[in-house]
Amino acid sequence: MHLARFNRISLGHFPTPLEKLENLSRTLDGPEIYIKRDDCTGLATGGNKTRKLEFLVADAVAQGADTLVTQGATQSNHVRQTAAAARRVGMKCHALLERRVTNMGDDYEAAGNVLLDDMLRCEYEYRDEGLDMNAEAEALGERLRDRGLKPYVIPGGGSNAIGALGYASCAAELLQQADSQNLKIDRIVHATGSAGTQAGLVAGLHAMNAPVRVEGISVRASREKQIDNVYKLACRTSELLGVKGDLSRDLIEAYDEYVGPGYGQPTDAMVDAISLLAADEGIFLDPVYSGKGMAGMIGLIRAGELKKGENVVFIHTGGASALFAYPHLFSRQKAA
Ligand SMILES: *Cc1c(COP(=O)(O)O)cnc(C)c1O
């Protein structure tokens, strides 16, 4: 694995910190818990999409693009980070927002990430749920091309093999930190959605022959479907990296017990997990991804799947901006 062979621009603050969660480890009385602070990547409040965009936007620049086109749900962290990346390289950003969540408060389409999209001068249009959103984004790209622009279409979540390189790079960064702290990592846990994060991590760890298992906590798809999506993308990423030898499907694990009623729909376990991390560590998770990811990690500890004596790294993938679209879940005033 030699990532400098690929086009890359600097958009974030790296390496992100790897820290021990002393209080949470004590509270849960299970494994030693560490956190990889990818919520601190620094691009317009940060998050995991920044790593992917360093490779994707570099590819767009290399192709002479002047406009980034992408898609996501209404409160997409990916759209917000893509819009910020576009500002940094002097491009426009056009996005499609899918109305996947329609039962939240009045502010859902104005607060949180949508507010930040406005400030970043992102041009966005809404779509009803259920369309092939990547096909919609390609069609938008065609329309912009007809208008004389040079669009570069980024798939939802930045999850193709180029974007996943960002998480192969994270795997290398994490191992280097662990080695310098003399920390043997047994497991990595994180929220998995469009699959690029997990696929990149697995491909990177495989390339480095590092026997660390990655537990993906699904925020939307069933276990089978998520494993399938991650596996296919991990294979394509491994191929792009030029890694020899097939990647085994056994390397991919995903859990769908923490999705609850659906994507972006609150669960009690998510609310408890977010409240616990804020209270114990002063760290904000988000209601759509990292809150469910943490609920999953807590569930695996309670089930004895993650045990005392193990070292577990939770990757905080960001997303706290979306808390402001869900004030009723956490506001003591609104609860009173
Ligand atoms: C996009 C996102 C994820 C999921 O990452 P994928 O690469 O799409 O699987 C997790 N957490 C947050 C906060 C995200 O925005």
Tab-separated table of C-alpha atoms and ligand atoms in Angstrom:
chain	number	residue	atom	x	y	z
A	1	MET	CA	0.000	0.000	0.000
A	2	HIS	CA	1.512	3.286	-1.075
A	3	LEU	CA	-1.079	6.056	-0.914
A	4	ALA	CA	1.137	8.822	-2.249
A	5	ARG	CA	0.639	7.226	-5.687
A	6	PHE	CA	-2.881	8.686	-5.693
A	7	ASN	CA	-3.917	12.303	-6.220
A	8	ARG	CA	-4.720	13.912	-2.886
A	9	ILE	CA	-5.300	17.407	-1.589
A	10	SER	CA	-5.206	18.556	2.006
A	11	LEU	CA	-8.628	19.409	3.448
A	12	GLY	CA	-8.413	18.270	7.065
A	13	HIS	CA	-6.359	18.191	10.236
A	14	PHE	CA	-4.472	14.906	10.466
A	15	PRO	CA	-3.627	12.775	12.327
A	16	THR	CA	-6.834	12.982	14.354
A	17	PRO	CA	-6.299	12.210	18.057
A	18	LEU	CA	-6.481	8.664	19.442
A	19	GLU	CA	-7.520	8.953	23.072
A	20	LYS	CA	-8.493	6.681	25.945
A	21	LEU	CA	-12.039	7.014	27.278
A	22	GLU	CA	-11.176	6.423	30.937
A	23	ASN	CA	-14.573	7.346	32.357
A	24	LEU	CA	-16.628	5.397	29.826
A	25	SER	CA	-14.363	2.332	30.239
A	26	ARG	CA	-14.983	2.491	33.988
A	27	THR	CA	-18.748	2.993	33.607
A	28	LEU	CA	-19.198	0.079	31.217
A	29	ASP	CA	-16.758	-2.184	33.101
A	30	GLY	CA	-15.810	-4.118	29.974
A	31	PRO	CA	-12.945	-3.617	27.527
A	32	GLU	CA	-10.546	-0.680	27.549
A	33	ILE	CA	-12.186	1.833	25.219
A	34	TYR	CA	-10.321	4.258	22.993
A	35	ILE	CA	-11.749	6.826	20.598
A	36	LYS	CA	-10.374	7.913	17.229
A	37	ARG	CA	-11.539	11.509	16.881
A	38	ASP	CA	-12.543	11.679	13.218
A	39	ASP	CA	-15.176	14.182	14.319
A	40	CYS	CA	-12.136	16.481	14.578
A	41	THR	CA	-11.022	16.356	10.936
A	42	GLY	CA	-11.548	20.103	10.930
A	43	LEU	CA	-13.447	20.716	7.681
A	44	ALA	CA	-16.576	22.776	8.476
A	45	THR	CA	-17.150	20.957	11.816
A	46	GLY	CA	-15.431	17.790	10.559
A	47	GLY	CA	-16.415	14.166	10.119
A	48	ASN	CA	-15.439	11.065	8.213
A	49	LYS	CA	-16.242	12.397	4.723
A	50	THR	CA	-13.235	14.728	4.884
A	51	ARG	CA	-10.782	11.825	4.474
A	52	LYS	CA	-12.629	10.547	1.416
A	53	LEU	CA	-12.900	14.013	-0.102
A	54	GLU	CA	-9.128	14.524	0.033
A	55	PHE	CA	-8.871	11.843	-2.683
A	56	LEU	CA	-12.156	12.534	-4.505
A	57	VAL	CA	-11.706	16.294	-4.830
A	58	ALA	CA	-8.101	15.797	-5.956
A	59	ASP	CA	-9.461	13.556	-8.718
A	60	ALA	CA	-12.014	16.249	-9.620
A	61	VAL	CA	-9.248	18.861	-9.819
A	62	ALA	CA	-7.131	16.523	-11.975
A	63	GLN	CA	-10.073	16.147	-14.354
A	64	GLY	CA	-10.528	19.898	-14.675
A	65	ALA	CA	-13.915	19.994	-12.926
A	66	ASP	CA	-15.462	23.263	-11.747
A	67	THR	CA	-18.490	21.844	-9.891
A	68	LEU	CA	-18.929	19.060	-7.335
A	69	VAL	CA	-22.244	17.208	-7.594
A	70	THR	CA	-23.382	14.841	-4.871
A	71	GLN	CA	-26.361	13.579	-2.914
A	72	GLY	CA	-27.410	12.594	0.587
A	73	ALA	CA	-30.266	12.662	3.074
A	74	THR	CA	-31.631	16.025	4.250
A	75	GLN	CA	-29.254	16.187	7.231
A	76	SER	CA	-26.323	14.779	5.256
A	77	ASN	CA	-22.901	15.323	6.797
A	78	HIS	CA	-21.398	14.256	3.489
A	79	VAL	CA	-23.147	17.034	1.564
A	80	ARG	CA	-22.005	19.599	4.145
A	81	GLN	CA	-18.359	18.491	3.945
A	82	THR	CA	-18.483	18.301	0.137
A	83	ALA	CA	-19.906	21.847	0.007
A	84	ALA	CA	-17.063	23.048	2.253
A	85	ALA	CA	-14.443	21.229	0.148
A	86	ALA	CA	-15.859	22.932	-2.951
A	87	ARG	CA	-15.385	26.352	-1.322
A	88	ARG	CA	-11.804	25.473	-0.467
A	89	VAL	CA	-10.851	24.595	-4.045
A	90	GLY	CA	-12.942	27.335	-5.624
A	91	MET	CA	-15.628	25.078	-7.091
A	92	LYS	CA	-19.407	25.179	-6.949
A	93	CYS	CA	-21.376	22.467	-5.188
A	94	HIS	CA	-24.752	21.141	-6.329
A	95	ALA	CA	-26.461	18.574	-4.116
A	96	LEU	CA	-29.618	16.533	-4.048
A	97	LEU	CA	-31.187	16.018	-0.631
A	98	GLU	CA	-33.398	12.959	-0.188
A	99	ARG	CA	-36.376	13.332	2.147
A	100	ARG	CA	-35.657	10.095	4.018
A	101	VAL	CA	-36.864	11.480	7.347
A	102	THR	CA	-40.166	13.362	7.274
A	103	ASN	CA	-41.502	13.063	10.827
A	104	MET	CA	-39.138	15.378	12.743
A	105	GLY	CA	-39.737	18.942	13.939
A	106	ASP	CA	-40.295	22.090	11.890
A	107	ASP	CA	-36.614	22.919	11.838
A	108	TYR	CA	-35.509	19.671	10.272
A	109	GLU	CA	-35.108	21.180	6.786
A	110	ALA	CA	-33.610	24.458	8.040
A	111	ALA	CA	-31.392	23.679	11.048
A	112	GLY	CA	-28.241	21.633	11.572
A	113	ASN	CA	-26.457	20.604	8.401
A	114	VAL	CA	-29.001	22.328	6.134
A	115	LEU	CA	-28.189	25.672	7.765
A	116	LEU	CA	-24.488	25.005	7.213
A	117	ASP	CA	-25.151	24.019	3.562
A	118	ASP	CA	-26.828	27.416	3.132
A	119	MET	CA	-23.831	29.189	4.623
A	120	LEU	CA	-21.495	27.252	2.320
A	121	ARG	CA	-23.553	28.423	-0.690
A	122	CYS	CA	-24.405	24.893	-1.651
A	123	GLU	CA	-27.136	24.715	-4.325
A	124	TYR	CA	-29.515	21.949	-3.304
A	125	GLU	CA	-32.797	20.462	-4.466
A	126	TYR	CA	-34.974	17.990	-2.587
A	127	ARG	CA	-36.086	14.586	-3.808
A	128	ASP	CA	-38.719	12.299	-2.308
A	129	GLU	CA	-37.489	9.054	-0.782
A	130	GLY	CA	-37.096	5.920	-2.839
A	131	LEU	CA	-35.385	7.093	-6.033
A	132	ASP	CA	-32.002	5.808	-7.184
A	133	MET	CA	-30.201	8.847	-5.803
A	134	ASN	CA	-26.848	8.153	-7.457
A	135	ALA	CA	-28.659	7.966	-10.817
A	136	GLU	CA	-30.410	11.264	-9.961
A	137	ALA	CA	-27.024	12.837	-9.215
A	138	GLU	CA	-25.614	11.580	-12.538
A	139	ALA	CA	-28.643	13.090	-14.324
A	140	LEU	CA	-28.057	16.398	-12.524
A	141	GLY	CA	-24.431	16.222	-13.659
A	142	GLU	CA	-25.625	15.810	-17.269
A	143	ARG	CA	-27.910	18.838	-16.967
A	144	LEU	CA	-25.046	20.943	-15.585
A	145	ARG	CA	-22.787	19.744	-18.417
A	146	ASP	CA	-25.449	20.882	-20.910
A	147	ARG	CA	-25.279	24.292	-19.236
A	148	GLY	CA	-21.535	24.465	-19.906
A	149	LEU	CA	-20.261	23.504	-16.459
A	150	LYS	CA	-17.669	20.801	-15.760
A	151	PRO	CA	-19.284	18.661	-13.073
A	152	TYR	CA	-17.610	15.876	-11.095
A	153	VAL	CA	-20.197	13.526	-9.615
A	154	ILE	CA	-19.406	12.066	-6.192
A	155	PRO	CA	-21.601	9.130	-5.109
A	156	GLY	CA	-23.576	9.276	-1.848
A	157	GLY	CA	-21.268	9.261	1.178
A	158	GLY	CA	-18.239	9.558	-1.147
A	159	SER	CA	-18.303	5.781	-1.160
A	160	ASN	CA	-16.478	4.486	-4.193
A	161	ALA	CA	-12.968	3.004	-4.288
A	162	ILE	CA	-11.302	6.422	-4.597
A	163	GLY	CA	-13.172	7.752	-1.559
A	164	ALA	CA	-12.503	4.592	0.434
A	165	LEU	CA	-8.757	5.259	0.061
A	166	GLY	CA	-9.355	7.860	2.772
A	167	TYR	CA	-10.120	5.085	5.235
A	168	ALA	CA	-7.280	2.862	4.066
A	169	SER	CA	-5.194	5.884	4.989
A	170	CYS	CA	-6.982	6.115	8.359
A	171	ALA	CA	-6.122	2.459	9.035
A	172	ALA	CA	-2.429	3.256	8.479
A	173	GLU	CA	-2.646	6.377	10.646
A	174	LEU	CA	-4.384	4.469	13.455
A	175	LEU	CA	-1.864	1.601	13.460
A	176	GLN	CA	1.026	4.029	13.544
A	177	GLN	CA	-0.522	5.814	16.555
A	178	ALA	CA	-1.246	2.512	18.282
A	179	ASP	CA	2.317	1.298	17.704
A	180	SER	CA	3.792	4.491	19.093
A	181	GLN	CA	1.506	4.253	22.175
A	182	ASN	CA	2.357	0.542	22.522
A	183	LEU	CA	-1.352	-0.217	22.222
A	184	LYS	CA	-2.497	-3.536	20.776
A	185	ILE	CA	-5.870	-2.947	19.143
A	186	ASP	CA	-8.229	-5.924	19.214
A	187	ARG	CA	-11.279	-4.395	17.623
A	188	ILE	CA	-12.547	-1.323	15.839
A	189	VAL	CA	-16.231	-0.320	16.083
A	190	HIS	CA	-17.978	2.376	14.027
A	191	ALA	CA	-21.268	3.315	12.371
A	192	THR	CA	-21.588	2.056	8.798
A	193	GLY	CA	-23.888	3.518	6.139
A	194	SER	CA	-22.768	3.961	2.528
A	195	ALA	CA	-19.946	1.497	3.335
A	196	GLY	CA	-16.856	3.482	2.306
A	197	THR	CA	-15.523	3.892	5.822
A	198	GLN	CA	-15.638	0.205	6.703
A	199	ALA	CA	-14.509	-0.904	3.228
A	200	GLY	CA	-11.497	1.416	3.345
A	201	LEU	CA	-10.551	0.325	6.863
A	202	VAL	CA	-10.825	-3.368	6.008
A	203	ALA	CA	-8.883	-2.960	2.753
A	204	GLY	CA	-6.180	-0.927	4.512
A	205	LEU	CA	-5.837	-3.354	7.427
A	206	HIS	CA	-5.724	-6.259	4.975
A	207	ALA	CA	-3.000	-4.512	2.952
A	208	MET	CA	-0.946	-4.131	6.128
A	209	ASN	CA	-1.611	-7.678	7.344
A	210	ALA	CA	-3.030	-6.302	10.588
A	211	PRO	CA	-5.291	-8.778	12.416
A	212	VAL	CA	-7.789	-6.236	13.759
A	213	ARG	CA	-11.494	-6.963	13.389
A	214	VAL	CA	-13.837	-4.186	12.299
A	215	GLU	CA	-17.400	-4.244	13.634
A	216	GLY	CA	-19.758	-2.135	11.536
A	217	ILE	CA	-22.946	-0.933	13.217
A	218	SER	CA	-25.479	-0.472	10.433
A	219	VAL	CA	-27.605	2.678	10.452
A	220	ARG	CA	-29.919	1.601	7.640
A	221	ALA	CA	-29.454	-1.690	5.767
A	222	SER	CA	-29.970	-5.255	6.963
A	223	ARG	CA	-26.900	-7.188	8.093
A	224	GLU	CA	-26.700	-9.264	4.895
A	225	LYS	CA	-27.078	-6.284	2.595
A	226	GLN	CA	-24.573	-4.186	4.532
A	227	ILE	CA	-21.962	-6.954	4.563
A	228	ASP	CA	-22.500	-7.362	0.831
A	229	ASN	CA	-22.072	-3.628	0.134
A	230	VAL	CA	-18.977	-3.353	2.320
A	231	TYR	CA	-17.426	-6.508	0.877
A	232	LYS	CA	-17.860	-5.446	-2.757
A	233	LEU	CA	-16.403	-2.010	-2.100
A	234	ALA	CA	-13.550	-3.409	0.020
A	235	CYS	CA	-12.591	-5.703	-2.881
A	236	ARG	CA	-12.610	-2.796	-5.356
A	237	THR	CA	-10.570	-0.664	-2.946
A	238	SER	CA	-8.072	-3.478	-2.396
A	239	GLU	CA	-7.709	-3.804	-6.160
A	240	LEU	CA	-7.182	-0.058	-6.577
A	241	LEU	CA	-4.511	-0.255	-3.855
A	242	GLY	CA	-2.829	-3.059	-5.789
A	243	VAL	CA	-2.934	-5.447	-2.835
A	244	LYS	CA	-2.087	-9.031	-3.723
A	245	GLY	CA	-4.418	-11.823	-2.653
A	246	ASP	CA	-8.178	-11.949	-2.324
A	247	LEU	CA	-9.965	-10.314	0.514
A	248	SER	CA	-12.010	-12.799	2.515
A	249	ARG	CA	-15.685	-12.066	3.099
A	250	ASP	CA	-15.159	-13.297	6.685
A	251	LEU	CA	-13.323	-10.037	7.371
A	252	ILE	CA	-16.589	-8.104	7.139
A	253	GLU	CA	-19.011	-7.948	10.071
A	254	ALA	CA	-22.097	-5.788	10.446
A	255	TYR	CA	-24.926	-5.610	12.989
A	256	ASP	CA	-28.432	-4.367	12.175
A	257	GLU	CA	-29.949	-4.575	15.669
A	258	TYR	CA	-29.338	-0.878	16.341
A	259	VAL	CA	-31.088	0.662	13.303
A	260	GLY	CA	-34.444	0.832	15.117
A	261	PRO	CA	-37.435	1.979	13.023
A	262	GLY	CA	-35.200	3.221	10.198
A	263	TYR	CA	-32.520	5.590	8.936
A	264	GLY	CA	-32.427	8.789	10.984
A	265	GLN	CA	-35.205	7.554	13.289
A	266	PRO	CA	-34.384	7.826	16.987
A	267	THR	CA	-33.993	4.823	19.286
A	268	ASP	CA	-33.823	4.829	23.092
A	269	ALA	CA	-30.413	3.138	22.940
A	270	MET	CA	-29.101	5.952	20.687
A	271	VAL	CA	-30.395	8.679	23.028
A	272	ASP	CA	-28.892	6.870	26.043
A	273	ALA	CA	-25.539	6.414	24.279
A	274	ILE	CA	-25.317	10.090	23.270
A	275	SER	CA	-26.319	11.223	26.759
A	276	LEU	CA	-23.780	8.876	28.357
A	277	LEU	CA	-20.846	10.035	26.214
A	278	ALA	CA	-21.695	13.687	26.840
A	279	ALA	CA	-21.983	13.075	30.594
A	280	ASP	CA	-18.924	10.820	30.992
A	281	GLU	CA	-16.513	12.348	28.505
A	282	GLY	CA	-17.856	15.716	27.318
A	283	ILE	CA	-17.991	14.438	23.734
A	284	PHE	CA	-20.942	14.915	21.374
A	285	LEU	CA	-22.074	12.074	19.144
A	286	ASP	CA	-24.845	12.417	16.540
A	287	PRO	CA	-28.382	10.969	16.335
A	288	VAL	CA	-28.129	9.360	12.878
A	289	TYR	CA	-24.747	7.611	12.842
A	290	SER	CA	-22.269	7.779	15.715
A	291	GLY	CA	-25.008	7.640	18.385
A	292	LYS	CA	-26.270	4.368	16.945
A	293	GLY	CA	-22.664	3.229	16.496
A	294	MET	CA	-22.010	3.831	20.189
A	295	ALA	CA	-25.305	2.135	21.110
A	296	GLY	CA	-24.003	-0.839	19.125
A	297	MET	CA	-20.681	-0.870	20.938
A	298	ILE	CA	-22.449	-0.722	24.319
A	299	GLY	CA	-24.757	-3.547	23.193
A	300	LEU	CA	-21.772	-5.701	22.168
A	301	ILE	CA	-20.129	-5.072	25.546
A	302	ARG	CA	-23.311	-6.009	27.433
A	303	ALA	CA	-23.654	-9.151	25.320
A	304	GLY	CA	-20.084	-10.152	26.245
A	305	GLU	CA	-19.003	-9.926	22.603
A	306	LEU	CA	-16.472	-7.226	23.553
A	307	LYS	CA	-14.729	-8.308	26.734
A	308	LYS	CA	-12.546	-7.228	29.617
A	309	GLY	CA	-8.879	-7.357	28.671
A	310	GLU	CA	-9.543	-6.289	25.075
A	311	ASN	CA	-8.675	-2.918	23.597
A	312	VAL	CA	-11.482	-1.496	21.481
A	313	VAL	CA	-11.237	1.615	19.322
A	314	PHE	CA	-14.482	3.439	18.584
A	315	ILE	CA	-14.156	5.633	15.509
A	316	HIS	CA	-16.106	8.838	16.054
A	317	THR	CA	-17.205	9.603	12.499
A	318	GLY	CA	-18.648	13.044	13.346
A	319	GLY	CA	-22.125	14.380	12.643
A	320	ALA	CA	-22.885	16.401	15.797
A	321	SER	CA	-24.214	19.274	13.642
A	322	ALA	CA	-27.322	17.143	13.136
A	323	LEU	CA	-28.086	17.302	16.895
A	324	PHE	CA	-29.651	20.708	16.201
A	325	ALA	CA	-32.215	19.100	13.901
A	326	TYR	CA	-33.336	16.822	16.780
A	327	PRO	CA	-33.614	19.239	19.730
A	328	HIS	CA	-36.671	17.495	21.223
A	329	LEU	CA	-34.550	14.400	22.002
A	330	PHE	CA	-32.042	16.152	24.229
A	331	SER	CA	-33.408	19.513	25.363
A	332	ARG	CA	-34.260	19.542	29.090
A	333	GLN	CA	-36.419	22.598	28.426
A	334	LYS	CA	-38.428	20.853	25.746
A	335	ALA	CA	-38.787	17.769	27.944
A	336	ALA	CA	-40.046	19.873	30.871
B	1	LIG	C1	-21.494	9.102	6.511
B	1	LIG	C2	-21.357	8.905	7.969
B	1	LIG	C3	-21.108	7.619	8.517
B	1	LIG	C4	-21.072	6.380	7.709
B	1	LIG	O1	-19.934	6.263	6.899
B	1	LIG	P1	-20.039	5.449	5.536
B	1	LIG	O2	-18.705	5.565	4.940
B	1	LIG	O3	-21.123	6.142	4.743
B	1	LIG	O4	-20.428	4.060	5.854
B	1	LIG	C5	-20.915	7.509	9.882
B	1	LIG	N1	-21.002	8.603	10.678
B	1	LIG	C6	-21.257	9.833	10.199
B	1	LIG	C7	-21.368	10.950	11.162
B	1	LIG	C8	-21.447	10.031	8.830
B	1	LIG	O5	-21.703	11.259	8.367
